Amino acid sequence: MSVNKSQAMANIQARADAALAASVARGQTDLFGDAELVASALPADIEQPLAAPATDVAKVAGKRAKLLPVRHVERDFFLCDMFDYAMKDDGASMEAPIFTLSTRPDLTVWHWESQDGNRALTVTPSVMGRATMFDKDVLIYVISQMTEALNCDRQDAKNRTVRFVVYDYLVTTNKPTGGKEYQRLEATLERLRGTSIKTDIKTGGTRLKEGFGLIDSWSIVEKSPDNERMIAVEVTLSKWLFNAVQAHEVLTIHRNYFRLRKPLERRLYELARKHCGNQASWTIGLELLREKCSAHSHVRAFRSQVQKIQNADTLPEYRMLYSLEKDQVTFYIRDAKKLVASIASGKSNLPEKFR
């Protein structure tokens, strides 16, 4: 077989994989439901497959209606097709304020440095603006699937290029599935690609001192036959983020994270998740918290926002308590048993009202 024909067959296989995943997402269980669509995608110089005999179809439909997905270990991309997995976030972006809290295009260059001076990060937006906290949902979805695949020893999870079905992503991240969401995803992918990071923060034991995007590239690999809506897309993660995932530098996050409406709520939750760890509580000064959130608002406005979130009590797994006297915020776990045990041990730094 010629090289061109081999490449054509590879393209057909890739398109078939995406179409099958899309059919499952739509609830379609008929194995041959998209036969005409697949046949129409075949190049003219490749012989089309013969129709399956009726007896074979009946046999498949009767005894093997629900087929396991075909695993192509040799493919050069990772396919997001896990159905039971925990949501994961990478530790590096949970620590450093990469994503903007603004819901409008943020064109400012942001520089952050840790208190000990050992870690620094500069974020430069593209003309479309800096990647937002809601844009991060794409990375969380990919990281979660890839981490679970690594735990299952799937070889394709060692590829930086990731393919996923858009519908699955929207459902998992608690988004509507209307046409506008597909348009928003395209803008999201552009901001993730265009947001440039320069940092000396190690991921996976590797320190990269160069400018790079959160993702290297993205492409639509399958479109709806009825409109321009994307069905499946591919993204290539940056080496910096990919190294973190491969080294399992990730933390499990609560699925209610995707129910949080405000970008600041999401940022406060991931900071609490990152810094509390196995501890019952974590306390931080308001000004430092403002820096870690990369908030552009004045400290007075930020203080007011934090107090409103405290009163709303919306954060999964954690509660907040702001001390006006000390101008500090304390995050503490909702788990009453762990909280009581921590206080009894004398290791908790909770305010006196909890003791």
mmCIF file of C-alpha atoms in Angstrom:
data_model
loop_
_atom_site.group_PDB
_atom_site.id
_atom_site.type_symbol
_atom_site.label_atom_id
_atom_site.label_comp_id
_atom_site.label_asym_id
_atom_site.label_seq_id
_atom_site.Cartn_x
_atom_site.Cartn_y
_atom_site.Cartn_z
ATOM 1 C CA MET A 1 0.000 0.000 0.000
ATOM 2 C CA SER A 2 1.351 3.414 -0.909
ATOM 3 C CA VAL A 3 2.210 6.019 1.700
ATOM 4 C CA ASN A 4 -0.668 8.244 0.572
ATOM 5 C CA LYS A 5 -3.161 5.433 0.871
ATOM 6 C CA SER A 6 -1.828 4.465 4.312
ATOM 7 C CA GLN A 7 -2.260 8.037 5.446
ATOM 8 C CA ALA A 8 -5.768 8.104 3.998
ATOM 9 C CA MET A 9 -6.696 4.968 5.899
ATOM 10 C CA ALA A 10 -5.286 6.465 9.076
ATOM 11 C CA ASN A 11 -7.414 9.568 8.546
ATOM 12 C CA ILE A 12 -10.489 7.428 7.970
ATOM 13 C CA GLN A 13 -9.826 5.508 11.188
ATOM 14 C CA ALA A 14 -9.447 8.736 13.110
ATOM 15 C CA ARG A 15 -12.701 10.095 11.700
ATOM 16 C CA ALA A 16 -14.480 6.832 12.449
ATOM 17 C CA ASP A 17 -13.263 6.934 16.061
ATOM 18 C CA ALA A 18 -14.605 10.457 16.459
ATOM 19 C CA ALA A 19 -17.926 9.570 14.797
ATOM 20 C CA LEU A 20 -18.358 6.533 17.057
ATOM 21 C CA ALA A 21 -17.663 8.614 20.157
ATOM 22 C CA ALA A 22 -20.124 11.250 18.953
ATOM 23 C CA SER A 23 -22.784 8.592 18.375
ATOM 24 C CA VAL A 24 -22.354 7.283 21.906
ATOM 25 C CA ALA A 25 -22.626 10.832 23.227
ATOM 26 C CA ARG A 26 -25.934 11.230 21.355
ATOM 27 C CA GLY A 27 -27.226 7.993 22.875
ATOM 28 C CA GLN A 28 -27.033 6.045 19.605
ATOM 29 C CA THR A 29 -26.398 2.329 20.118
ATOM 30 C CA ASP A 30 -26.889 1.080 16.545
ATOM 31 C CA LEU A 31 -23.461 -0.027 15.374
ATOM 32 C CA PHE A 32 -24.291 0.649 11.726
ATOM 33 C CA GLY A 33 -26.319 3.823 12.191
ATOM 34 C CA ASP A 34 -23.681 6.064 10.577
ATOM 35 C CA ALA A 35 -22.725 3.686 7.747
ATOM 36 C CA GLU A 36 -23.716 6.126 5.017
ATOM 37 C CA LEU A 37 -21.840 8.969 6.711
ATOM 38 C CA VAL A 38 -18.682 6.888 7.036
ATOM 39 C CA ALA A 39 -18.976 5.660 3.451
ATOM 40 C CA SER A 40 -19.329 9.206 2.160
ATOM 41 C CA ALA A 41 -16.087 10.140 3.912
ATOM 42 C CA LEU A 42 -14.069 7.526 1.994
ATOM 43 C CA PRO A 43 -11.769 8.817 -0.759
ATOM 44 C CA ALA A 44 -12.735 7.746 -4.292
ATOM 45 C CA ASP A 45 -9.570 5.667 -4.790
ATOM 46 C CA ILE A 46 -10.280 3.392 -1.814
ATOM 47 C CA GLU A 47 -12.707 0.539 -2.165
ATOM 48 C CA GLN A 48 -15.751 0.904 0.065
ATOM 49 C CA PRO A 49 -16.602 -1.995 2.396
ATOM 50 C CA LEU A 50 -19.429 -4.323 1.426
ATOM 51 C CA ALA A 51 -22.627 -4.195 3.437
ATOM 52 C CA ALA A 52 -22.731 -6.729 6.263
ATOM 53 C CA PRO A 53 -25.028 -9.750 5.706
ATOM 54 C CA ALA A 54 -28.383 -9.507 7.457
ATOM 55 C CA THR A 55 -27.618 -12.561 9.592
ATOM 56 C CA ASP A 56 -24.398 -10.982 10.874
ATOM 57 C CA VAL A 57 -26.212 -7.757 11.684
ATOM 58 C CA ALA A 58 -28.863 -9.656 13.611
ATOM 59 C CA LYS A 59 -26.189 -11.568 15.472
ATOM 60 C CA VAL A 60 -24.418 -8.378 16.474
ATOM 61 C CA ALA A 61 -27.670 -6.658 17.412
ATOM 62 C CA GLY A 62 -28.925 -9.657 19.367
ATOM 63 C CA LYS A 63 -25.908 -10.798 21.359
ATOM 64 C CA ARG A 64 -23.403 -7.984 21.200
ATOM 65 C CA ALA A 65 -25.425 -4.784 21.089
ATOM 66 C CA LYS A 66 -23.093 -3.074 23.553
ATOM 67 C CA LEU A 67 -19.519 -3.303 22.330
ATOM 68 C CA LEU A 68 -16.453 -2.289 24.266
ATOM 69 C CA PRO A 69 -14.583 0.641 22.671
ATOM 70 C CA VAL A 70 -11.674 -0.393 20.446
ATOM 71 C CA ARG A 71 -8.339 0.548 22.009
ATOM 72 C CA HIS A 72 -5.763 1.752 19.452
ATOM 73 C CA VAL A 73 -2.637 1.715 21.597
ATOM 74 C CA GLU A 74 -0.463 2.701 18.636
ATOM 75 C CA ARG A 75 -2.351 5.914 17.835
ATOM 76 C CA ASP A 76 -0.499 9.206 18.175
ATOM 77 C CA PHE A 77 -3.117 10.896 20.337
ATOM 78 C CA PHE A 78 -4.896 10.233 23.633
ATOM 79 C CA LEU A 79 -8.651 9.695 23.356
ATOM 80 C CA CYS A 80 -10.777 10.977 26.247
ATOM 81 C CA ASP A 81 -13.213 8.082 26.605
ATOM 82 C CA MET A 82 -13.090 7.263 30.323
ATOM 83 C CA PHE A 83 -16.490 7.125 32.014
ATOM 84 C CA ASP A 84 -15.658 6.768 35.722
ATOM 85 C CA TYR A 85 -12.933 9.084 36.944
ATOM 86 C CA ALA A 86 -12.184 11.713 39.578
ATOM 87 C CA MET A 87 -11.805 15.356 38.603
ATOM 88 C CA LYS A 88 -8.176 16.506 38.813
ATOM 89 C CA ASP A 89 -6.413 19.857 38.769
ATOM 90 C CA ASP A 90 -2.671 20.374 38.310
ATOM 91 C CA GLY A 91 -0.770 21.657 41.327
ATOM 92 C CA ALA A 92 1.260 24.249 39.409
ATOM 93 C CA SER A 93 -1.696 26.274 38.152
ATOM 94 C CA MET A 94 -3.484 25.867 41.500
ATOM 95 C CA GLU A 95 -0.538 27.559 43.196
ATOM 96 C CA ALA A 96 0.303 30.276 40.683
ATOM 97 C CA PRO A 97 -2.303 32.805 39.441
ATOM 98 C CA ILE A 98 -2.284 32.008 35.731
ATOM 99 C CA PHE A 99 -5.954 32.554 34.893
ATOM 100 C CA THR A 100 -7.727 35.901 35.037
ATOM 101 C CA LEU A 101 -10.802 36.510 37.190
ATOM 102 C CA SER A 102 -12.191 38.933 34.634
ATOM 103 C CA THR A 103 -15.082 37.900 32.388
ATOM 104 C CA ARG A 104 -14.071 40.574 29.878
ATOM 105 C CA PRO A 105 -10.931 40.435 27.721
ATOM 106 C CA ASP A 106 -7.962 40.929 30.071
ATOM 107 C CA LEU A 107 -5.044 42.370 28.077
ATOM 108 C CA THR A 108 -2.743 43.103 31.023
ATOM 109 C CA VAL A 109 0.595 41.366 31.570
ATOM 110 C CA TRP A 110 0.613 39.727 34.995
ATOM 111 C CA HIS A 111 3.755 38.957 37.027
ATOM 112 C CA TRP A 112 3.738 36.863 40.185
ATOM 113 C CA GLU A 113 6.538 35.838 42.550
ATOM 114 C CA SER A 114 6.384 33.597 45.598
ATOM 115 C CA GLN A 115 7.164 35.056 49.025
ATOM 116 C CA ASP A 116 10.468 33.177 49.267
ATOM 117 C CA GLY A 117 11.481 34.400 45.801
ATOM 118 C CA ASN A 118 12.131 30.868 44.547
ATOM 119 C CA ARG A 119 9.273 30.794 42.036
ATOM 120 C CA ALA A 120 8.125 33.378 39.555
ATOM 121 C CA LEU A 121 5.681 33.519 36.699
ATOM 122 C CA THR A 122 4.773 36.034 34.007
ATOM 123 C CA VAL A 123 1.529 35.699 32.045
ATOM 124 C CA THR A 124 1.191 37.560 28.738
ATOM 125 C CA PRO A 125 -2.205 37.547 26.996
ATOM 126 C CA SER A 126 -2.904 37.426 23.275
ATOM 127 C CA VAL A 127 -5.074 39.981 21.473
ATOM 128 C CA MET A 128 -8.065 37.866 22.574
ATOM 129 C CA GLY A 129 -7.114 38.312 26.218
ATOM 130 C CA ARG A 130 -5.712 36.162 28.983
ATOM 131 C CA ALA A 131 -7.215 32.708 29.612
ATOM 132 C CA THR A 132 -10.028 32.834 32.183
ATOM 133 C CA MET A 133 -10.969 30.666 35.154
ATOM 134 C CA PHE A 134 -13.778 29.219 33.027
ATOM 135 C CA ASP A 135 -11.316 28.438 30.201
ATOM 136 C CA LYS A 136 -9.453 26.261 32.678
ATOM 137 C CA ASP A 137 -12.333 23.758 32.559
ATOM 138 C CA VAL A 138 -10.861 22.332 29.339
ATOM 139 C CA LEU A 139 -7.554 21.605 31.052
ATOM 140 C CA ILE A 140 -9.239 20.104 34.121
ATOM 141 C CA TYR A 141 -11.289 17.798 31.890
ATOM 142 C CA VAL A 142 -8.236 16.659 29.916
ATOM 143 C CA ILE A 143 -6.045 16.293 33.021
ATOM 144 C CA SER A 144 -8.718 14.232 34.783
ATOM 145 C CA GLN A 145 -9.100 11.821 31.877
ATOM 146 C CA MET A 146 -5.364 11.534 31.288
ATOM 147 C CA THR A 147 -4.599 10.898 34.971
ATOM 148 C CA GLU A 148 -7.156 8.095 35.159
ATOM 149 C CA ALA A 149 -5.784 6.588 31.947
ATOM 150 C CA LEU A 150 -2.263 6.672 33.398
ATOM 151 C CA ASN A 151 -3.568 4.908 36.500
ATOM 152 C CA CYS A 152 -4.970 2.224 34.177
ATOM 153 C CA ASP A 153 -1.610 1.923 32.344
ATOM 154 C CA ARG A 154 -3.043 3.058 29.008
ATOM 155 C CA GLN A 155 -0.142 3.691 26.661
ATOM 156 C CA ASP A 156 -1.943 6.381 24.654
ATOM 157 C CA ALA A 157 -2.028 8.593 27.778
ATOM 158 C CA LYS A 158 1.667 9.251 27.169
ATOM 159 C CA ASN A 159 0.824 11.450 24.182
ATOM 160 C CA ARG A 160 0.582 15.235 24.506
ATOM 161 C CA THR A 161 -2.119 15.420 21.837
ATOM 162 C CA VAL A 162 -5.561 14.746 23.273
ATOM 163 C CA ARG A 163 -8.845 14.132 21.439
ATOM 164 C CA PHE A 164 -12.241 14.563 23.078
ATOM 165 C CA VAL A 165 -15.910 14.722 22.156
ATOM 166 C CA VAL A 166 -17.238 18.226 22.777
ATOM 167 C CA TYR A 167 -20.608 17.028 24.063
ATOM 168 C CA ASP A 168 -18.911 14.892 26.738
ATOM 169 C CA TYR A 169 -16.810 17.850 27.823
ATOM 170 C CA LEU A 170 -19.846 20.156 28.101
ATOM 171 C CA VAL A 171 -21.828 17.653 30.155
ATOM 172 C CA THR A 172 -18.914 16.849 32.470
ATOM 173 C CA THR A 173 -18.176 20.513 33.203
ATOM 174 C CA ASN A 174 -21.846 21.331 33.828
ATOM 175 C CA LYS A 175 -22.315 23.532 30.767
ATOM 176 C CA PRO A 176 -25.348 23.889 28.470
ATOM 177 C CA THR A 177 -25.141 21.919 25.235
ATOM 178 C CA GLY A 178 -26.581 24.582 22.925
ATOM 179 C CA GLY A 179 -24.865 25.959 19.852
ATOM 180 C CA LYS A 180 -23.399 28.988 21.630
ATOM 181 C CA GLU A 181 -21.341 26.741 23.908
ATOM 182 C CA TYR A 182 -19.578 25.269 20.877
ATOM 183 C CA GLN A 183 -18.682 28.796 19.761
ATOM 184 C CA ARG A 184 -17.470 29.656 23.257
ATOM 185 C CA LEU A 185 -15.262 26.563 23.271
ATOM 186 C CA GLU A 186 -13.519 27.745 20.107
ATOM 187 C CA ALA A 187 -12.793 31.106 21.774
ATOM 188 C CA THR A 188 -11.616 29.251 24.883
ATOM 189 C CA LEU A 189 -9.144 27.166 22.892
ATOM 190 C CA GLU A 190 -7.791 30.301 21.219
ATOM 191 C CA ARG A 191 -7.215 32.024 24.573
ATOM 192 C CA LEU A 192 -5.505 28.932 25.997
ATOM 193 C CA ARG A 193 -3.223 28.772 22.971
ATOM 194 C CA GLY A 194 -2.534 32.504 22.939
ATOM 195 C CA THR A 195 -1.854 33.008 26.653
ATOM 196 C CA SER A 196 1.934 32.904 27.012
ATOM 197 C CA ILE A 197 3.634 31.689 30.197
ATOM 198 C CA LYS A 198 7.205 32.388 31.256
ATOM 199 C CA THR A 199 8.141 30.687 34.506
ATOM 200 C CA ASP A 200 10.814 28.864 36.457
ATOM 201 C CA ILE A 201 8.324 26.635 38.299
ATOM 202 C CA LYS A 202 9.272 22.982 37.893
ATOM 203 C CA THR A 203 6.751 20.401 36.721
ATOM 204 C CA GLY A 204 7.664 16.728 36.731
ATOM 205 C CA GLY A 205 11.155 17.638 37.935
ATOM 206 C CA THR A 206 11.791 19.705 34.787
ATOM 207 C CA ARG A 207 12.341 23.457 34.825
ATOM 208 C CA LEU A 208 11.386 25.269 31.629
ATOM 209 C CA LYS A 209 12.551 28.869 31.285
ATOM 210 C CA GLU A 210 10.910 29.835 28.049
ATOM 211 C CA GLY A 211 7.696 31.284 26.742
ATOM 212 C CA PHE A 212 4.961 28.769 25.968
ATOM 213 C CA GLY A 213 1.198 28.576 25.701
ATOM 214 C CA LEU A 214 -1.002 26.506 27.980
ATOM 215 C CA ILE A 215 -1.753 24.433 24.888
ATOM 216 C CA ASP A 216 0.486 24.269 21.828
ATOM 217 C CA SER A 217 -2.295 23.898 19.281
ATOM 218 C CA TRP A 218 -5.884 22.815 18.698
ATOM 219 C CA SER A 219 -7.931 21.604 15.753
ATOM 220 C CA ILE A 220 -11.432 20.449 14.871
ATOM 221 C CA VAL A 221 -11.288 16.793 13.779
ATOM 222 C CA GLU A 222 -15.013 16.189 13.291
ATOM 223 C CA LYS A 223 -17.873 18.520 12.381
ATOM 224 C CA SER A 224 -21.614 18.009 12.413
ATOM 225 C CA PRO A 225 -22.961 16.988 8.976
ATOM 226 C CA ASP A 226 -25.830 19.471 9.436
ATOM 227 C CA ASN A 227 -23.943 22.607 10.508
ATOM 228 C CA GLU A 228 -20.518 23.997 11.415
ATOM 229 C CA ARG A 229 -20.745 22.763 15.000
ATOM 230 C CA MET A 230 -17.661 20.863 16.134
ATOM 231 C CA ILE A 231 -18.174 17.296 17.330
ATOM 232 C CA ALA A 232 -14.642 16.320 18.305
ATOM 233 C CA VAL A 233 -11.495 18.374 18.789
ATOM 234 C CA GLU A 234 -7.820 17.749 19.413
ATOM 235 C CA VAL A 235 -5.559 19.797 21.660
ATOM 236 C CA THR A 236 -1.826 19.463 22.210
ATOM 237 C CA LEU A 237 -0.832 20.281 25.784
ATOM 238 C CA SER A 238 2.252 22.344 26.570
ATOM 239 C CA LYS A 239 5.281 20.377 27.787
ATOM 240 C CA TRP A 240 5.066 22.250 31.110
ATOM 241 C CA LEU A 241 1.512 21.104 31.810
ATOM 242 C CA PHE A 242 2.061 17.650 30.309
ATOM 243 C CA ASN A 243 5.066 17.062 32.587
ATOM 244 C CA ALA A 244 2.918 17.848 35.632
ATOM 245 C CA VAL A 245 0.283 15.322 34.595
ATOM 246 C CA GLN A 246 2.809 12.587 33.786
ATOM 247 C CA ALA A 247 4.421 13.091 37.208
ATOM 248 C CA HIS A 248 0.981 12.902 38.882
ATOM 249 C CA GLU A 249 1.387 16.411 40.288
ATOM 250 C CA VAL A 250 -2.386 16.721 40.462
ATOM 251 C CA LEU A 251 -5.046 16.986 43.146
ATOM 252 C CA THR A 252 -8.600 15.665 43.192
ATOM 253 C CA ILE A 253 -11.226 18.406 43.192
ATOM 254 C CA HIS A 254 -14.928 18.280 44.005
ATOM 255 C CA ARG A 255 -17.331 18.030 41.047
ATOM 256 C CA ASN A 256 -19.348 20.938 42.479
ATOM 257 C CA TYR A 257 -16.427 23.113 41.436
ATOM 258 C CA PHE A 258 -18.173 23.387 38.069
ATOM 259 C CA ARG A 259 -21.306 24.720 39.779
ATOM 260 C CA LEU A 260 -19.514 27.777 41.135
ATOM 261 C CA ARG A 261 -20.726 30.866 39.265
ATOM 262 C CA LYS A 262 -18.037 33.399 40.132
ATOM 263 C CA PRO A 263 -14.404 33.134 38.946
ATOM 264 C CA LEU A 264 -13.247 34.278 42.399
ATOM 265 C CA GLU A 265 -15.189 31.428 44.043
ATOM 266 C CA ARG A 266 -13.379 28.935 41.828
ATOM 267 C CA ARG A 267 -9.986 30.472 42.569
ATOM 268 C CA LEU A 268 -10.602 30.558 46.327
ATOM 269 C CA TYR A 269 -11.663 26.908 46.279
ATOM 270 C CA GLU A 270 -8.578 25.693 44.431
ATOM 271 C CA LEU A 271 -6.305 27.692 46.736
ATOM 272 C CA ALA A 272 -8.008 26.132 49.754
ATOM 273 C CA ARG A 273 -7.693 22.671 48.173
ATOM 274 C CA LYS A 274 -4.023 23.239 47.370
ATOM 275 C CA HIS A 275 -2.927 24.682 50.715
ATOM 276 C CA CYS A 276 -5.132 22.856 53.203
ATOM 277 C CA GLY A 277 -4.120 19.439 51.930
ATOM 278 C CA ASN A 278 -4.521 17.049 54.868
ATOM 279 C CA GLN A 279 -4.734 19.919 57.321
ATOM 280 C CA ALA A 280 -7.999 21.092 58.852
ATOM 281 C CA SER A 281 -7.411 24.760 58.072
ATOM 282 C CA TRP A 282 -5.234 27.339 56.346
ATOM 283 C CA THR A 283 -4.909 31.045 57.140
ATOM 284 C CA ILE A 284 -3.634 33.764 54.813
ATOM 285 C CA GLY A 285 -3.473 37.549 54.901
ATOM 286 C CA LEU A 286 -6.010 39.321 52.708
ATOM 287 C CA GLU A 287 -3.419 41.230 50.657
ATOM 288 C CA LEU A 288 -1.441 38.059 49.906
ATOM 289 C CA LEU A 289 -4.656 36.251 49.047
ATOM 290 C CA ARG A 290 -5.491 39.044 46.632
ATOM 291 C CA GLU A 291 -2.120 38.563 44.907
ATOM 292 C CA LYS A 292 -2.618 34.786 44.705
ATOM 293 C CA CYS A 293 -5.986 35.371 43.057
ATOM 294 C CA SER A 294 -4.468 37.894 40.594
ATOM 295 C CA ALA A 295 -7.325 40.245 41.433
ATOM 296 C CA HIS A 296 -7.217 43.665 39.756
ATOM 297 C CA SER A 297 -9.710 45.185 42.187
ATOM 298 C CA HIS A 298 -8.668 47.491 45.047
ATOM 299 C CA VAL A 299 -8.091 45.745 48.353
ATOM 300 C CA ARG A 300 -11.296 47.261 49.787
ATOM 301 C CA ALA A 301 -13.368 45.885 46.919
ATOM 302 C CA PHE A 302 -11.612 42.525 47.201
ATOM 303 C CA ARG A 303 -12.352 42.411 50.937
ATOM 304 C CA SER A 304 -16.028 43.009 50.211
ATOM 305 C CA GLN A 305 -16.078 40.248 47.577
ATOM 306 C CA VAL A 306 -14.478 37.784 49.989
ATOM 307 C CA GLN A 307 -17.002 38.623 52.712
ATOM 308 C CA LYS A 308 -19.899 38.072 50.294
ATOM 309 C CA ILE A 309 -18.536 34.646 49.321
ATOM 310 C CA GLN A 310 -18.070 33.838 53.011
ATOM 311 C CA ASN A 311 -21.716 34.692 53.686
ATOM 312 C CA ALA A 312 -22.934 32.748 50.643
ATOM 313 C CA ASP A 313 -21.015 29.672 51.876
ATOM 314 C CA THR A 314 -20.773 28.153 48.396
ATOM 315 C CA LEU A 315 -17.288 26.580 48.367
ATOM 316 C CA PRO A 316 -17.263 22.761 48.149
ATOM 317 C CA GLU A 317 -15.455 20.968 51.016
ATOM 318 C CA TYR A 318 -14.384 24.219 52.739
ATOM 319 C CA ARG A 319 -15.769 27.195 54.612
ATOM 320 C CA MET A 320 -14.222 30.644 54.947
ATOM 321 C CA LEU A 321 -13.904 33.003 57.894
ATOM 322 C CA TYR A 322 -12.630 36.563 57.500
ATOM 323 C CA SER A 323 -11.094 38.301 60.527
ATOM 324 C CA LEU A 324 -11.423 42.087 60.290
ATOM 325 C CA GLU A 325 -9.104 42.549 63.277
ATOM 326 C CA LYS A 326 -6.229 40.613 61.700
ATOM 327 C CA ASP A 327 -7.288 41.211 58.078
ATOM 328 C CA GLN A 328 -6.881 37.495 57.447
ATOM 329 C CA VAL A 329 -8.950 34.761 55.828
ATOM 330 C CA THR A 330 -9.101 31.251 57.290
ATOM 331 C CA PHE A 331 -10.265 28.309 55.205
ATOM 332 C CA TYR A 332 -11.374 25.257 57.158
ATOM 333 C CA ILE A 333 -12.790 21.882 56.176
ATOM 334 C CA ARG A 334 -16.485 21.093 56.334
ATOM 335 C CA ASP A 335 -15.855 17.541 57.599
ATOM 336 C CA ALA A 336 -16.871 17.885 61.269
ATOM 337 C CA LYS A 337 -15.021 14.759 62.465
ATOM 338 C CA LYS A 338 -11.709 15.847 60.956
ATOM 339 C CA LEU A 339 -12.223 19.358 62.250
ATOM 340 C CA VAL A 340 -12.865 18.176 65.829
ATOM 341 C CA ALA A 341 -9.889 15.808 65.681
ATOM 342 C CA SER A 342 -7.619 18.621 64.507
ATOM 343 C CA ILE A 343 -8.756 20.945 67.280
ATOM 344 C CA ALA A 344 -8.317 18.178 69.891
ATOM 345 C CA SER A 345 -4.774 17.520 68.686
ATOM 346 C CA GLY A 346 -3.821 21.151 69.244
ATOM 347 C CA LYS A 347 -2.384 21.405 65.722
ATOM 348 C CA SER A 348 -5.181 23.527 64.327
ATOM 349 C CA ASN A 349 -4.690 27.260 63.824
ATOM 350 C CA LEU A 350 -8.411 27.950 63.820
ATOM 351 C CA PRO A 351 -9.650 31.115 65.567
ATOM 352 C CA GLU A 352 -10.671 30.906 69.227
ATOM 353 C CA LYS A 353 -14.411 30.846 68.402
ATOM 354 C CA PHE A 354 -13.921 27.281 67.051
ATOM 355 C CA ARG A 355 -11.996 25.968 70.054
#
